[in-house]
GROMACS .gro file of C-alpha atoms in nm:
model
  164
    1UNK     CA    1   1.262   1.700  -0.102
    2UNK     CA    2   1.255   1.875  -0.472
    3UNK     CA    3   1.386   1.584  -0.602
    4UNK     CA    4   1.130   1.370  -0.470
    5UNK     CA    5   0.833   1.582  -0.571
    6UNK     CA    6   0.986   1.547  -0.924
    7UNK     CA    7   1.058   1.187  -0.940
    8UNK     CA    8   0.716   1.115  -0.777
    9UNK     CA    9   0.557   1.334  -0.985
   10UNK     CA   10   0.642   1.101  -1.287
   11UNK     CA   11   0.455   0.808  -1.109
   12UNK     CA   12   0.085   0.765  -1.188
   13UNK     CA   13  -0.122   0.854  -0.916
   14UNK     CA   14   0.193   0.871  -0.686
   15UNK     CA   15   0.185   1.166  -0.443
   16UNK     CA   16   0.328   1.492  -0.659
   17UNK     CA   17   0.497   1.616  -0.320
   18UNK     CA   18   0.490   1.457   0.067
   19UNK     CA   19   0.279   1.778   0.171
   20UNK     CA   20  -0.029   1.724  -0.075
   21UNK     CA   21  -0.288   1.458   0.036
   22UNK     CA   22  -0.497   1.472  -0.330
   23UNK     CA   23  -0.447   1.227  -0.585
   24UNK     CA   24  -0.401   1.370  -1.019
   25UNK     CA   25  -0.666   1.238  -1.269
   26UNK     CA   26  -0.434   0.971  -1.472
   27UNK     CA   27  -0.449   0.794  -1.819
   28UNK     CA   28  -0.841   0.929  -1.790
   29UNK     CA   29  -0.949   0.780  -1.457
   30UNK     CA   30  -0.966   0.957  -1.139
   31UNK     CA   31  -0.831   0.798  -0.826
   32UNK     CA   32  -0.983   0.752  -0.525
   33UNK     CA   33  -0.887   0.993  -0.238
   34UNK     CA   34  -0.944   0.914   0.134
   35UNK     CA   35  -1.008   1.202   0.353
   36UNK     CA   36  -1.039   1.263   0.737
   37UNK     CA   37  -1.453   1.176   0.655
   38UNK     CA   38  -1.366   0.804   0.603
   39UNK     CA   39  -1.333   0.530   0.347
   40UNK     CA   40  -1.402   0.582  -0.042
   41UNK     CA   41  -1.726   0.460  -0.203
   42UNK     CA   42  -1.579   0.123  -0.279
   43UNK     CA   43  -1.372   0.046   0.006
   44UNK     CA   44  -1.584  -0.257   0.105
   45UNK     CA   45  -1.436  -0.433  -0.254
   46UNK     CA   46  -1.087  -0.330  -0.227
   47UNK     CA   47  -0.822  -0.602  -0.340
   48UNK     CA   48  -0.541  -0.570  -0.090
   49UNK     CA   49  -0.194  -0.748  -0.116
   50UNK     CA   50   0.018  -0.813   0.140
   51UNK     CA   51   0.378  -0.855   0.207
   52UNK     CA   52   0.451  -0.964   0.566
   53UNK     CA   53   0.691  -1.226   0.657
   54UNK     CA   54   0.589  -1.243   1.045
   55UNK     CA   55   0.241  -1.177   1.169
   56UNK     CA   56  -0.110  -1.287   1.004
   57UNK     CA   57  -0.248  -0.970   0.833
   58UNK     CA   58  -0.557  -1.125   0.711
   59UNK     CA   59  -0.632  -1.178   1.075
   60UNK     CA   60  -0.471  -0.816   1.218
   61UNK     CA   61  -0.765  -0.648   0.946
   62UNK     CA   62  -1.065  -0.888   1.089
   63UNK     CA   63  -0.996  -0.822   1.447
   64UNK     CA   64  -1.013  -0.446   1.334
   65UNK     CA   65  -1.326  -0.512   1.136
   66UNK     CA   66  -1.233  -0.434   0.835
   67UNK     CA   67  -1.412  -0.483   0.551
   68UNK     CA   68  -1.241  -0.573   0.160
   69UNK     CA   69  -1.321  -0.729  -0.153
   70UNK     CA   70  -1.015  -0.991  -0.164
   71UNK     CA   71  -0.692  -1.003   0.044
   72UNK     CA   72  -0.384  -1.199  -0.025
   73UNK     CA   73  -0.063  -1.247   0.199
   74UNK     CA   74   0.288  -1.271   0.079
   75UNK     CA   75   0.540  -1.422   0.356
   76UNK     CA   76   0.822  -1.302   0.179
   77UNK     CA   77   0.928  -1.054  -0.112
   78UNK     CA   78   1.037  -1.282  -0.352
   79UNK     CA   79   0.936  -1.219  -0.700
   80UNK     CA   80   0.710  -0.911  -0.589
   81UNK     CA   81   0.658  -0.743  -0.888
   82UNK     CA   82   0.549  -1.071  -1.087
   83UNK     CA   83   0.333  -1.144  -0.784
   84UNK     CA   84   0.179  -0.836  -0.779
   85UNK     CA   85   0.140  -0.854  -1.176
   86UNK     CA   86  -0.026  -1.240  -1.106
   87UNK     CA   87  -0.292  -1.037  -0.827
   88UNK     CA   88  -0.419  -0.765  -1.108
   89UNK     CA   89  -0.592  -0.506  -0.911
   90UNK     CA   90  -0.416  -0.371  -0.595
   91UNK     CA   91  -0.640  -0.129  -0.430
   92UNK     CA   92  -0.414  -0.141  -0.103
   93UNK     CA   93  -0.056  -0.251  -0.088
   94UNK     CA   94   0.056  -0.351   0.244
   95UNK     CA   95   0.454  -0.336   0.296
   96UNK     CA   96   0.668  -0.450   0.571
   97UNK     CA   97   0.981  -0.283   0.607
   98UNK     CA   98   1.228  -0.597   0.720
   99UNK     CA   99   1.124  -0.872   0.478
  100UNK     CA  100   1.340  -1.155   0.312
  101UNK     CA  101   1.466  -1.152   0.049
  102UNK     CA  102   1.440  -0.805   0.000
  103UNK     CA  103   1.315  -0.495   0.236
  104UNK     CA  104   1.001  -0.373   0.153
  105UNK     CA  105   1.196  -0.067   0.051
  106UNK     CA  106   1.332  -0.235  -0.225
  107UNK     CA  107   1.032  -0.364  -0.307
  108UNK     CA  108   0.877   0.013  -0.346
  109UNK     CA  109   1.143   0.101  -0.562
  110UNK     CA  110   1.077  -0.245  -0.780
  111UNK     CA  111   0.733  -0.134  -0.807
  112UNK     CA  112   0.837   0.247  -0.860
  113UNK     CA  113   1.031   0.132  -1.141
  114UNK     CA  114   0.750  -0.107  -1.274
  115UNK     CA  115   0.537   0.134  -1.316
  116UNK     CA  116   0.787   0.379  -1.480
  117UNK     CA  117   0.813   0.158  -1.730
  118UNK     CA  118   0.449   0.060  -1.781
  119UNK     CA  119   0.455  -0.320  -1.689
  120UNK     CA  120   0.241  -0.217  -1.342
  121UNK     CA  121  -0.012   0.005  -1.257
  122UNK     CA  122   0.054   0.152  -0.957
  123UNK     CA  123  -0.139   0.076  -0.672
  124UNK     CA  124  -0.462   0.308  -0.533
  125UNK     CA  125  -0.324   0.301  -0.199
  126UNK     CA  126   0.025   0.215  -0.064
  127UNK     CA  127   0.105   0.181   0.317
  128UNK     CA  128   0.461   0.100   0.499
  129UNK     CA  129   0.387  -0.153   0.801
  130UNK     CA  130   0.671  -0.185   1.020
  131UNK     CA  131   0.718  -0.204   1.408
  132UNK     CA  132   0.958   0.085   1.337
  133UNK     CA  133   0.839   0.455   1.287
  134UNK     CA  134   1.172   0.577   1.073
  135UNK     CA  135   1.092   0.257   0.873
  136UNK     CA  136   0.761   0.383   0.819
  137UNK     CA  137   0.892   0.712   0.701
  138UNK     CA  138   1.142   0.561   0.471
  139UNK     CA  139   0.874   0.406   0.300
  140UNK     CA  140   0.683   0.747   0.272
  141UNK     CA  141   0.969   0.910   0.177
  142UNK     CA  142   1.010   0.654  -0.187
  143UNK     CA  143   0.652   0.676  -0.224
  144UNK     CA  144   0.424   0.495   0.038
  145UNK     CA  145   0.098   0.692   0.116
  146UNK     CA  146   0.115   0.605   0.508
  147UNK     CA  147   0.269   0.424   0.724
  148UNK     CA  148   0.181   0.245   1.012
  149UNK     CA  149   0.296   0.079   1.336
  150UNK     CA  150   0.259  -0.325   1.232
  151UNK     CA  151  -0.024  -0.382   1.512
  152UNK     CA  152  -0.232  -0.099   1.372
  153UNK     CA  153  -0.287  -0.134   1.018
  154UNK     CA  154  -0.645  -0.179   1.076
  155UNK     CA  155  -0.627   0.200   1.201
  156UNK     CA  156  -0.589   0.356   0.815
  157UNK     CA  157  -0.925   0.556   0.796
  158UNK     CA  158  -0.950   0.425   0.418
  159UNK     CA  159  -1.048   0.065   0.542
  160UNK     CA  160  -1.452  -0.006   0.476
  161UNK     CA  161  -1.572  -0.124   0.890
  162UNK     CA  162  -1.792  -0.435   0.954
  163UNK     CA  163  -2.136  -0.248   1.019
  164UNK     CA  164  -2.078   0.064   0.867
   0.00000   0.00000   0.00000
């Protein structure tokens, strides 16, 4: 685990150690932090990306009412880190665990290693989606912010609600 707080604490914004929950002030700009009192300020306009190969996310968030600026789906990993370079802006990214071409472990460590070498910023907010919970904590464990059973994404208390 000392390993990991060190080699996340060289990752902008990244989690300095699994057990803290706050977010460091980076290259002048202050992330956003989500606490147990609900969504940031500008969760409503968050950009979310998506890489899911089997169910519709766009229409897993609505049915939760969540509310976001822009989403885009991925149905496979290929090219991730150019993809995610072509969407600017990732508020949220979404990551399934068992993806083709690549898991979306490898696609973590792509984007881990992006950002170590300045060609990505890392994302506000990343969260592990996979039907499996050890998948889930694989992804935390390289980096992820949460995880969550597939079929409850919508439950992340940093999504912006329909109504409120």
């Amino acid at each position: 685990a000392t390993s990991l707080c060190v080699l996340s604490s060289l990752l902008p914004r990244a989690r300095i150690c699994p057990s803290l929950r706050t977010r460091a002030m980076t290259h002048g700009r202050v992330s956003v932090s989500v606490s147990a009192a609900g969504p940031s300020h500008d969760a409503s306009s968050y950009r979310v990306l998506s890489f899911e190969d089997s169910y519709d996310i766009a229409e897993m968030l609505k049915t939760a009412e969540v509310r976001m600026g822009h989403h885009e789906q991925r149905w496979s990993s290929e090219n991730a880190v150019e993809v995610m370079r072509g969407f600017g802006r990732i508020d949220v990214l979404l990551l399934d665990f068992y993806l083709p071409p690549v898991t979306g472990l490898a696609v973590l460590q792509q984007v881990n290693e992006a950002v170590l070498a300045g060609l990505l910023e890392r994302p506000k907010f990343v969260l592990g989606m996979s039907s499996v919970s050890s998948c889930n904590n694989r992804l935390i464990a390289a980096g992820a912010d949460k995880g969550f059973v597939k079929w409850d994404i919508g439950d992340w208390e940093g999504w912006a609600r329909e109504g409120r």
